[in-house]
Tab-separated table of C-alpha atoms and ligand atoms in Angstrom:
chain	number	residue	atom	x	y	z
B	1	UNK	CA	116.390	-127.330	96.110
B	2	UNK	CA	116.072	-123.696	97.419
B	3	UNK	CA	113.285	-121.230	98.415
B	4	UNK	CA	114.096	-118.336	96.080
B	5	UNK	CA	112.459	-114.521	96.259
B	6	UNK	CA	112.498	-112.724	93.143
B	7	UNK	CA	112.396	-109.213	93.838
B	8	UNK	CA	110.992	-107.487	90.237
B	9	UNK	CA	109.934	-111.042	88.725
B	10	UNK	CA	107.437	-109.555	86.617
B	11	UNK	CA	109.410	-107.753	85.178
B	12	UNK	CA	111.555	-108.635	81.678
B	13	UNK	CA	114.630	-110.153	83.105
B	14	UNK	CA	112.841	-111.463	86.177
B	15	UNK	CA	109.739	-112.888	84.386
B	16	UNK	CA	112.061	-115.330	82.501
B	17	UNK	CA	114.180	-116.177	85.504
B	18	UNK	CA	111.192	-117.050	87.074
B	19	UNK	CA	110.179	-119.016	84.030
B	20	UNK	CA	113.795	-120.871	84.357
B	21	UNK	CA	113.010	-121.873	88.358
B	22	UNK	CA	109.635	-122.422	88.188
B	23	UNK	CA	110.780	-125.648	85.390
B	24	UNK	CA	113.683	-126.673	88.252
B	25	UNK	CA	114.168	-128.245	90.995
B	26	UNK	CA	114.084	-124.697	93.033
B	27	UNK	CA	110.829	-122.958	94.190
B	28	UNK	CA	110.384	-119.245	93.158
B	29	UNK	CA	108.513	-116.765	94.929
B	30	UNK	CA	107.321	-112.976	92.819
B	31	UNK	CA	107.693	-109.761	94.843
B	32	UNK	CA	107.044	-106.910	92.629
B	33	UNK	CA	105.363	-103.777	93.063
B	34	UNK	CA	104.195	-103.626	89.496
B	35	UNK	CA	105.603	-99.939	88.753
B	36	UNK	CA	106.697	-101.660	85.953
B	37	UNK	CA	106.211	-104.963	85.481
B	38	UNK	CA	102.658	-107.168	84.885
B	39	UNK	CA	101.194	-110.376	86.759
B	40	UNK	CA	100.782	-111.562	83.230
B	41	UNK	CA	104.599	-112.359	83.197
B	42	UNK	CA	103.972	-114.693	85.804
B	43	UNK	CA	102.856	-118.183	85.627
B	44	UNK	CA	99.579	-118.535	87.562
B	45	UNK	CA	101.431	-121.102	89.847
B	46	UNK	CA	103.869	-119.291	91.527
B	47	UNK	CA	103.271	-117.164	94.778
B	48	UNK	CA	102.886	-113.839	93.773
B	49	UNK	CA	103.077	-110.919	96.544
B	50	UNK	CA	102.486	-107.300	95.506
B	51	UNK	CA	104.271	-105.218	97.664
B	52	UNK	CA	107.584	-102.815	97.214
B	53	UNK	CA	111.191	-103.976	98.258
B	54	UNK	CA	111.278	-101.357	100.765
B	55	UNK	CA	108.473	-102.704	102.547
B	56	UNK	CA	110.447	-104.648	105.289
B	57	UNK	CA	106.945	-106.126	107.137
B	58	UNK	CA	105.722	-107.558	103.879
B	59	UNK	CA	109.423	-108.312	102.370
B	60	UNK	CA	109.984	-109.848	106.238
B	61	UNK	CA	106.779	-112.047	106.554
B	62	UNK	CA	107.345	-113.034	102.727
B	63	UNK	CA	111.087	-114.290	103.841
B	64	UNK	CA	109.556	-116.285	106.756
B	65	UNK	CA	106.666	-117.681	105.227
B	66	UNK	CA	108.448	-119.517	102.199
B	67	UNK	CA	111.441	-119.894	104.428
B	68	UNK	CA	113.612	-118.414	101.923
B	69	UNK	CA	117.437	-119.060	100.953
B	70	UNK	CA	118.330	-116.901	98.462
B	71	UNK	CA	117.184	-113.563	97.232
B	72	UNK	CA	117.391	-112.347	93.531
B	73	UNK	CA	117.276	-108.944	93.113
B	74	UNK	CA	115.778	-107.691	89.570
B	75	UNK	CA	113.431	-104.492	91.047
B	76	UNK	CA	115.271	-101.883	89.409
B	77	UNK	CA	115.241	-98.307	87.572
B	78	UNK	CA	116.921	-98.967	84.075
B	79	UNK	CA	116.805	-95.544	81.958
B	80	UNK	CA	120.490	-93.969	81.799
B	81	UNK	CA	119.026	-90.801	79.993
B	82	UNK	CA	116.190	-90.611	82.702
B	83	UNK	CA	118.629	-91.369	85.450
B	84	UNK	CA	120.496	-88.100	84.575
B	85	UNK	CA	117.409	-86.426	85.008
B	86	UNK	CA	115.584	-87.841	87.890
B	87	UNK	CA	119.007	-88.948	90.212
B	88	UNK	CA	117.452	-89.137	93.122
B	89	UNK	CA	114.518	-91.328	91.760
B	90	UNK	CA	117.593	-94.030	90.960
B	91	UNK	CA	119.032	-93.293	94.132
B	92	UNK	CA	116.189	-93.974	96.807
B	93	UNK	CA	114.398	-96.887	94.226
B	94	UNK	CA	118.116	-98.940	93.450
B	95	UNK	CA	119.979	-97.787	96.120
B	96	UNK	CA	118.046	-96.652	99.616
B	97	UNK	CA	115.495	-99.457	98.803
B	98	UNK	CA	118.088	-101.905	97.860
B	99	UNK	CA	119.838	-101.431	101.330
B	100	UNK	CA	116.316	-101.417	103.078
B	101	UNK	CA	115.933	-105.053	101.564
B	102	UNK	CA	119.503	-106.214	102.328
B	103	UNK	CA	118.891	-105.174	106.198
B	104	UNK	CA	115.553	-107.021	106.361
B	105	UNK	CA	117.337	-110.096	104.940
B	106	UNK	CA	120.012	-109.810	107.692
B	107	UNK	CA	116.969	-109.502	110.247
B	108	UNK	CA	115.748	-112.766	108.931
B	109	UNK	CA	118.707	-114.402	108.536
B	110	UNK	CA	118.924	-114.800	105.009
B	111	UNK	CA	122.681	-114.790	103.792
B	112	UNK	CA	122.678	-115.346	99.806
B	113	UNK	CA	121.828	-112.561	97.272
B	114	UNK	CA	122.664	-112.542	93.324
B	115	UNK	CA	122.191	-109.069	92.849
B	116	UNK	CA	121.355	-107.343	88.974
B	117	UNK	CA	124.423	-105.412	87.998
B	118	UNK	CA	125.035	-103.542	84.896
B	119	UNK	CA	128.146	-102.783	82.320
B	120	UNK	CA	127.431	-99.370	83.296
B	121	UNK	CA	129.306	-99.764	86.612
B	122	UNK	CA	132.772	-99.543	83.980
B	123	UNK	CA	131.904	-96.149	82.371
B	124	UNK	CA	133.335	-95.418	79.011
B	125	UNK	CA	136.420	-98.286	79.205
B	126	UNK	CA	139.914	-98.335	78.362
B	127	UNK	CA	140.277	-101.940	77.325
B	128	UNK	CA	137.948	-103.946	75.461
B	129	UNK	CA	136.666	-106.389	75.747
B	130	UNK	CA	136.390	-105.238	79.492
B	131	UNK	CA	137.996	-107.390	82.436
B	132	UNK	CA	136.361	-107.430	85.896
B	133	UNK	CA	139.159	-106.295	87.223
B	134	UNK	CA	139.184	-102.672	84.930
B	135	UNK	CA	138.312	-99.376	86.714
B	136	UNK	CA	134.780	-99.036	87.831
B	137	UNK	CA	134.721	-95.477	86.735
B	138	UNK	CA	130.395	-94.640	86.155
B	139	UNK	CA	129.402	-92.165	84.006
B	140	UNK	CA	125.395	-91.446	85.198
B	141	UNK	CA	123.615	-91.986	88.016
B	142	UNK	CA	121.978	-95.483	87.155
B	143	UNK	CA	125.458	-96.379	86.640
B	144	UNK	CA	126.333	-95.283	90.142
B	145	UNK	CA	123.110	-96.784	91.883
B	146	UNK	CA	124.829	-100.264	90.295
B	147	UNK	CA	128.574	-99.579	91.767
B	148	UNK	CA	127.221	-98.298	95.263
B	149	UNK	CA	125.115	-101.497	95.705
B	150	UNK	CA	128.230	-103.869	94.913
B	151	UNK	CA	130.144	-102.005	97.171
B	152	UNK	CA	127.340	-102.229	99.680
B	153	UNK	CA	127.410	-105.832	99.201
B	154	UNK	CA	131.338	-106.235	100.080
B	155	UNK	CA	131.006	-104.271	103.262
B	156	UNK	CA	127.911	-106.730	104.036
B	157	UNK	CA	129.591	-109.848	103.305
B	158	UNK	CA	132.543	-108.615	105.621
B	159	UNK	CA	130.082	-107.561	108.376
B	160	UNK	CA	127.712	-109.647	108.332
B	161	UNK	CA	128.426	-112.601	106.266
B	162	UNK	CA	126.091	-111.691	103.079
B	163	UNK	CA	127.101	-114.055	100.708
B	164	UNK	CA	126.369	-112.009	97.391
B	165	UNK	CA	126.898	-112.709	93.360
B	166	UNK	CA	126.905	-109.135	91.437
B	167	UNK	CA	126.005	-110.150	87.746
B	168	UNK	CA	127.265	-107.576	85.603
B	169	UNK	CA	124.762	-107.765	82.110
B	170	UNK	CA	125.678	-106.154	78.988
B	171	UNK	CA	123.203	-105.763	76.242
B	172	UNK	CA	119.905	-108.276	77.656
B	173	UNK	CA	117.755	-108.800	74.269
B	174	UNK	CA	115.285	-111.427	72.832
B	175	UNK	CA	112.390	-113.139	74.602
B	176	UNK	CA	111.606	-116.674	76.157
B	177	UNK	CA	111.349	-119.580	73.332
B	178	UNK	CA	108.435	-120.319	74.815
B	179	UNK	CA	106.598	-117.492	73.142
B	180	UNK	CA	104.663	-116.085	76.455
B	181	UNK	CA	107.220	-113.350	78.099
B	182	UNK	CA	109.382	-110.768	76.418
B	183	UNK	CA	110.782	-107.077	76.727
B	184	UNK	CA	107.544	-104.660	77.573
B	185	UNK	CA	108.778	-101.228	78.787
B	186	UNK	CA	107.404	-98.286	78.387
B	187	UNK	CA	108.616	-95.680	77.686
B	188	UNK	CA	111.212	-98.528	75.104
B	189	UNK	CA	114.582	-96.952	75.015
B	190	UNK	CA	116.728	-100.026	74.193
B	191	UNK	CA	117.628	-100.497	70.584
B	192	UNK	CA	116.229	-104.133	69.600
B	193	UNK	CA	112.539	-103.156	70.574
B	194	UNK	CA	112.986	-99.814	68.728
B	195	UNK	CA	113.997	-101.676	65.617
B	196	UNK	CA	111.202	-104.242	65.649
B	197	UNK	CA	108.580	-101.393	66.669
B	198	UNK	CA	109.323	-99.770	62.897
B	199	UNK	CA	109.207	-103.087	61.097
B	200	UNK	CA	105.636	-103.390	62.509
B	201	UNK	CA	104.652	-100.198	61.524
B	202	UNK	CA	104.526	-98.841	64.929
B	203	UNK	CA	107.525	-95.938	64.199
B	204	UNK	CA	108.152	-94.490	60.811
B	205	UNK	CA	112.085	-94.978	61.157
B	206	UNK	CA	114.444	-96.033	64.018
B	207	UNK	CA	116.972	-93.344	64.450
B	208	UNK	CA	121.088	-94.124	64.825
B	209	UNK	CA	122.986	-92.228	67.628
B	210	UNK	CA	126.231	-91.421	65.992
B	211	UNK	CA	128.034	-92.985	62.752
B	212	UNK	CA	131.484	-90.964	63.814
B	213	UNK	CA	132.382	-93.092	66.035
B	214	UNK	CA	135.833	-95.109	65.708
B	215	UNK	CA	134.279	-98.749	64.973
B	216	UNK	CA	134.098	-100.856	62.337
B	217	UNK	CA	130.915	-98.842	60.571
B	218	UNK	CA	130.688	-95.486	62.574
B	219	UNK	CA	127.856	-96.866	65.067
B	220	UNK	CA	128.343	-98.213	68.419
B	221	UNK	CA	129.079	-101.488	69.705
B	222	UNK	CA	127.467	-103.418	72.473
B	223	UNK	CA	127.590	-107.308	73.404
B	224	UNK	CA	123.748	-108.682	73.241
B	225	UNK	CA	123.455	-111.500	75.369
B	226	UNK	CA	120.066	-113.433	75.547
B	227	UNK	CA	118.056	-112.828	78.516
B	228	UNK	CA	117.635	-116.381	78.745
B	229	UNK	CA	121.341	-116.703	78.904
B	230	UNK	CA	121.003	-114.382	82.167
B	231	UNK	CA	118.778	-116.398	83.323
B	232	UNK	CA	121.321	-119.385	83.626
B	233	UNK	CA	124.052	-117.362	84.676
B	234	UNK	CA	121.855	-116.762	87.729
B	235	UNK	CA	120.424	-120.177	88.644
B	236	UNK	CA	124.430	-121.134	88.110
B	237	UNK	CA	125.065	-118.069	90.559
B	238	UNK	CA	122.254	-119.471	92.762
B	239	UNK	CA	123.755	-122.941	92.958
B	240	UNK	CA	127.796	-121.764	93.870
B	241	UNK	CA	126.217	-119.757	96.892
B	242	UNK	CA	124.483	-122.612	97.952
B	243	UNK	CA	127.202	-125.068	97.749
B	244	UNK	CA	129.519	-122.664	99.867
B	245	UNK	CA	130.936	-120.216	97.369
B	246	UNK	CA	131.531	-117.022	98.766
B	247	UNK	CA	130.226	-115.211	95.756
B	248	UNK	CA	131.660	-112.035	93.320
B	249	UNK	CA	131.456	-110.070	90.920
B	250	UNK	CA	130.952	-111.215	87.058
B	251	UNK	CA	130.819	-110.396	83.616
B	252	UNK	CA	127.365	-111.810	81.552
B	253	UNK	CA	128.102	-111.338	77.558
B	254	UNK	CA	129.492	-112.805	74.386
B	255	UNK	CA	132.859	-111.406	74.125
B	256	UNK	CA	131.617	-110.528	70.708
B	257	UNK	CA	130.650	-106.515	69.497
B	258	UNK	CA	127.949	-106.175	67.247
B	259	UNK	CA	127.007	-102.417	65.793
B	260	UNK	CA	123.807	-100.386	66.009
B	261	UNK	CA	123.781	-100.246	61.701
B	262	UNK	CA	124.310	-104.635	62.222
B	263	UNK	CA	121.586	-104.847	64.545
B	264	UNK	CA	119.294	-102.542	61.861
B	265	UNK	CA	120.299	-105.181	58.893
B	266	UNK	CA	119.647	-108.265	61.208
B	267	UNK	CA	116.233	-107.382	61.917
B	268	UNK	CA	115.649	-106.370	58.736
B	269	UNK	CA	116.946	-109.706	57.392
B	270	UNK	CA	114.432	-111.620	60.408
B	271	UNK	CA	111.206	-109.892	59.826
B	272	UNK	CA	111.437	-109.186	56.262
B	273	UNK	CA	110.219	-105.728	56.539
B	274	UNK	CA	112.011	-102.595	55.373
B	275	UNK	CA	113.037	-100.683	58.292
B	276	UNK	CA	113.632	-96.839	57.430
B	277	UNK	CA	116.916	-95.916	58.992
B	278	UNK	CA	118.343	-92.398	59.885
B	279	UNK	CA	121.445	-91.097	61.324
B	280	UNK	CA	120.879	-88.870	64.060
B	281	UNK	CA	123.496	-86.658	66.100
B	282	UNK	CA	125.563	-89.589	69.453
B	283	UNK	CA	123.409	-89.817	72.261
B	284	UNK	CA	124.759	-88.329	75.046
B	285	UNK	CA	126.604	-90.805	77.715
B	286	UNK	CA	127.000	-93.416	74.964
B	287	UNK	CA	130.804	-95.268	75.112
B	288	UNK	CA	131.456	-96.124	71.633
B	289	UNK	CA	131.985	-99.633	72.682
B	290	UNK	CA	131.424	-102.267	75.355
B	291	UNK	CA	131.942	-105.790	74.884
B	292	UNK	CA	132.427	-108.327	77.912
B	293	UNK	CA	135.341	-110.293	78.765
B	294	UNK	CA	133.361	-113.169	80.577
B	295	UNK	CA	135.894	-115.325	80.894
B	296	UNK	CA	135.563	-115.272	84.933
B	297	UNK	CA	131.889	-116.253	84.331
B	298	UNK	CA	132.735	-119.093	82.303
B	299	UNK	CA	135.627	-120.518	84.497
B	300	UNK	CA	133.645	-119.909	88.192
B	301	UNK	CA	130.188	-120.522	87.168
B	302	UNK	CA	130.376	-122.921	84.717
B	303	UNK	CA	128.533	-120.242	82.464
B	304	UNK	CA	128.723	-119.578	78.217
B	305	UNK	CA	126.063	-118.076	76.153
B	306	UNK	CA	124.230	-120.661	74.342
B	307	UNK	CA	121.321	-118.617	73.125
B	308	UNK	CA	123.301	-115.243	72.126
B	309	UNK	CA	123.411	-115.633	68.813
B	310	UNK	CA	122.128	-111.880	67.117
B	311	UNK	CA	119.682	-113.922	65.324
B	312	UNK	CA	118.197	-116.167	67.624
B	313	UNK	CA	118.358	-113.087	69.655
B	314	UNK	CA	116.046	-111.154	67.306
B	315	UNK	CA	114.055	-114.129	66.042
B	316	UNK	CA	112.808	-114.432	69.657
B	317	UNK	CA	112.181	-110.721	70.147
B	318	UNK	CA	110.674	-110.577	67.030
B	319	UNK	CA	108.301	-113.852	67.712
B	320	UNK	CA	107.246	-112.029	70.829
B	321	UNK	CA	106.988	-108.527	69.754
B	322	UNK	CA	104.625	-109.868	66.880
B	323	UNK	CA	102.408	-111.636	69.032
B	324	UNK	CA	102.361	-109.116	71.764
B	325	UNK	CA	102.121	-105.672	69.631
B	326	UNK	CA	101.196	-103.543	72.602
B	327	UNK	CA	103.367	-105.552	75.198
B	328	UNK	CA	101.535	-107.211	78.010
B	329	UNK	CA	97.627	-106.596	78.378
B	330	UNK	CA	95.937	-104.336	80.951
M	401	UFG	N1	120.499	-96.732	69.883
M	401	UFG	C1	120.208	-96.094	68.691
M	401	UFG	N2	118.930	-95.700	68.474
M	401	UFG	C2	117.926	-95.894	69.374
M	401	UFG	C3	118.242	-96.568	70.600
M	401	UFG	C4	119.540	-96.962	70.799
M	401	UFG	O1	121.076	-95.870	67.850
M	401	UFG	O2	116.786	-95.486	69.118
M	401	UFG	C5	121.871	-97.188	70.108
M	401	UFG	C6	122.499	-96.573	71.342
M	401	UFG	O3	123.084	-95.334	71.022
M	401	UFG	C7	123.524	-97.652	71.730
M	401	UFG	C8	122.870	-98.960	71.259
M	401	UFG	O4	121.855	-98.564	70.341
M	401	UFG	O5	124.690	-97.459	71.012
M	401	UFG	C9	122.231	-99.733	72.384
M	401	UFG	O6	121.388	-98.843	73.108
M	401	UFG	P1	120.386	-99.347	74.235
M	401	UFG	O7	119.676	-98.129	74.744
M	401	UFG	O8	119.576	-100.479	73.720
M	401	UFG	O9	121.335	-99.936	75.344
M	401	UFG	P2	122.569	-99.244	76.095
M	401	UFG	O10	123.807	-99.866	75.534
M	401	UFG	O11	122.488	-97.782	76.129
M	401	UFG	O12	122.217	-99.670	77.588
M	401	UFG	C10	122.401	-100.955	78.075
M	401	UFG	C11	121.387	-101.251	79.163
M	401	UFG	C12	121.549	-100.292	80.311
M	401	UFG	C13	122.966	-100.340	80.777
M	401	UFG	C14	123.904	-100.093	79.632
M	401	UFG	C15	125.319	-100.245	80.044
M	401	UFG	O13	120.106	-101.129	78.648
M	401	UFG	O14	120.693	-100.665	81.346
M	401	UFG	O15	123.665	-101.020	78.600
M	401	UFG	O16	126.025	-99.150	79.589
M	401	UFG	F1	123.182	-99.385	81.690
C-alpha cells in the first residue's frame, strides 16, 4: 500500500490514474491547480488540494500530511504548436516548476517519482518502431521541457538518490469504461476528439495534415494507446519503485501504426455518422511516423496494452464524448 500524490489528477491522464488507485490497494491524493483540469474528474472521496506544483509550502505540508511515498507527475503543458509559440510558458510550467517540485520532495524526503514523458523527447526518428535506446533528438520546445526533466531526473537519482520512472506515452486516446472521465481540453488539438467533435455536429469537417507523406495511405502514423493502459503502466511503475527498482526510462504503446485517414474511417464506422473529411497542407513539426517499440515496458514492468485496440479506443471516447458534449461542467 502507498501514499501517492498526483500532481495534475484532474486532469485527462491523471483523472483516470486516479480512478485506477482510488479502486487499489494504494491511497491517492489530487494536487492540481485547475489551469486545466476540473474537480469533476475527481471522485468526491479522494483528498483534493488546489494549489500549483511550484508551491513548495502547500506541495511540502501536502507531502507531510498524507505521509507520501511516491509522487506522480501529470501537471503539464501539452500543445506542440503552442509550445513553439509560447517557449517559455513550457519552460517555467514543465520544467522550472517541475524542478521546484522535485527539490521540495528531496526536502521531505520523498525518493520515488514516475514522471509523464512524451514520444516527443525522440524527434522525427530514424528507426521505427522506436527503441529507448534511439537518439533523443526534440524537435519543439514541449518536446524539450520532456528531455530536460529526464535528464534532471538522472542527475537526481545520482545525487540524491531520486528513484524516478520516465513513462514515455505515444498517442493517449479513449476514456474510462466507466463512462464518468474522458479527454476535455480546450482549446482540442489531438486528432480522436477532433474526429468525434464533427460526427456530433460540433465541426463541419475534420481536416488531414498531409496525404504526401511516405506511409501506407499518405497520412501520418501514430501508436494510440488507451489512457487506461497508461494508467497500468504507472501503478506497475509505482509498484517496481517500491519493491527496490531503481527506475528508467520506458516506452507506453502498441508497437502497431495506425493512419490519420484509418482513424477518420474507424470513427466513422463507431458512431455511424458521416464525418466530412478534407486534406489540408502537413502540419508543421509533424514526423510522418511514430510507433513504440515497448518491448522494455513489457519485459521490466510486466506491462502490454490490453485496452488499445483503435476501436475500443474510440468506442470509449465516443461513449464519453456523447455523454459529455461540452466536456466537463462549470
Ligand atoms: N491531425 C490531423 N488533423 C487534426 C489533428 C491532428 O490530421 O485536426 C493529425 C496530426 O497531423 C497527426 C495525428 O493526427 O499526424 C495525431 O495528431 P495529435 O495532435 O492528436 O497528436 P500528435 O501525434 O501530434 O501528438 C501526440 C501528443 C503530444 C506528443 C506527441 C509526440 O498529443 O503531446 O504525440 O510527438 F508530444
Amino acid at each position: 500500500m502507498a501514499n501517492v500524490l498526483v500532481c495534475g489528477g484532474a486532469g485527462y491522464i491523471g483523472s483516470h490514474m486516479v480512478e485506477m488507485l482510488a479502486d487499489s490497494q494504494h491511497e491517492p491524493v489530487v494536487l492540481d491547480n485547475l489551469v486545466a483540469g476540473s474537480t469533476r474528474a475527481v471522485p468526491g472521496n479522494v483528498p483534493f488540494v488546489r494549489a500549483d506544483i511550484s508551491d513548495a509550502d502547500i506541495v511540502g505540508e501536502t507531502l507531510e500530511k498524507f505521509d507520501i511515498d511516491v509522487v506522480m507527475h501529470f501537471a503539464a503543458y501539452l500543445a506542440v504548436g503552442e509550445s513553439v509559440e509560447r517557449p517559455l510558458k513550457y519552460y517555467l510550467n514543465n520544467v522550472a516548476s517541475t524542478l521546484i517540485l522535485l527539490d521540495t520532495m528531496r526536502v521531505h524526503g520523498v525518493r520515488n517519482f514516475v514522471f509523464s514523458s512524451s514520444a516527443a523527447v525522440y524527434g522525427t526518428p530514424e528507426v521505427v518502431p522506436i527503441p529507448e535506446i534511439a537518439p533523443l533528438a526534440p524537435i519543439n520546445p514541449y518536446g524539450r521541457t520532456k528531455f530536460m526533466v529526464e535528464q534532471a531526473l538522472r542527475d537526481c537519482r545520482r545525487g540524491w538518490g531520486l528513484k524516478s520512472t520516465a513513462l514515455r506515452y505515444f498517442n493517449a486516446a479513449g476514456a474510462s469504461e466507466s463512462g464518468k472521465i474522458g479527454e476535455d481540453h480546450d482549446p482540442e488539438t489531438h486528432l480522436i476528439p477532433l474526429v468525434l467533435q464533427v460526427a456530433l455536429g460540433q465541426r463541419e469537417k475534420i481536416m488531414i495534415f498531409g496525404d504526401d507523406y511516405d506511409t501506407r495511405d499518405g497520412s501520418c502514423v501514430r501508436d494510440y494507446v488507451h489512457v487506461t493502459d497508461l494508467a497500468v503502466a504507472h501503478k506497475r511503475a509505482l509498484e517496481r519503485l517500491l519493491e527496490g527498482h531503481e527506475g528508467g526510462a520506458y516506452n507506453l504503446g502498441t508497437g502497431s501504426g495506425i493512419t490519420v485517414k484509418e482513424i477518420v474511417e474507424t470513427c466513422r464506422k463507431v458512431t455511424g455518422h458521416d464525418i466530412p473529411a478534407e486534406i489540408a497542407p502537413r502540419r508543421e513539426g509533424d514526423p510522418p511516423a511514430l510507433v513504440a517499440d515497448s518491448a522494455l515496458a513489457a519485459e521490466e514492468l510486466d506491462w502490454k496494452p490490453e485496452r488499445s485496440d483503435v476501436h475500443h479506443i474510440i468506442n470509449t471516447a465516443w461513449n464519453w464524448h456523447k455523454e459529455h458534449p461540452h466536456g466537463y461542467p462549470g
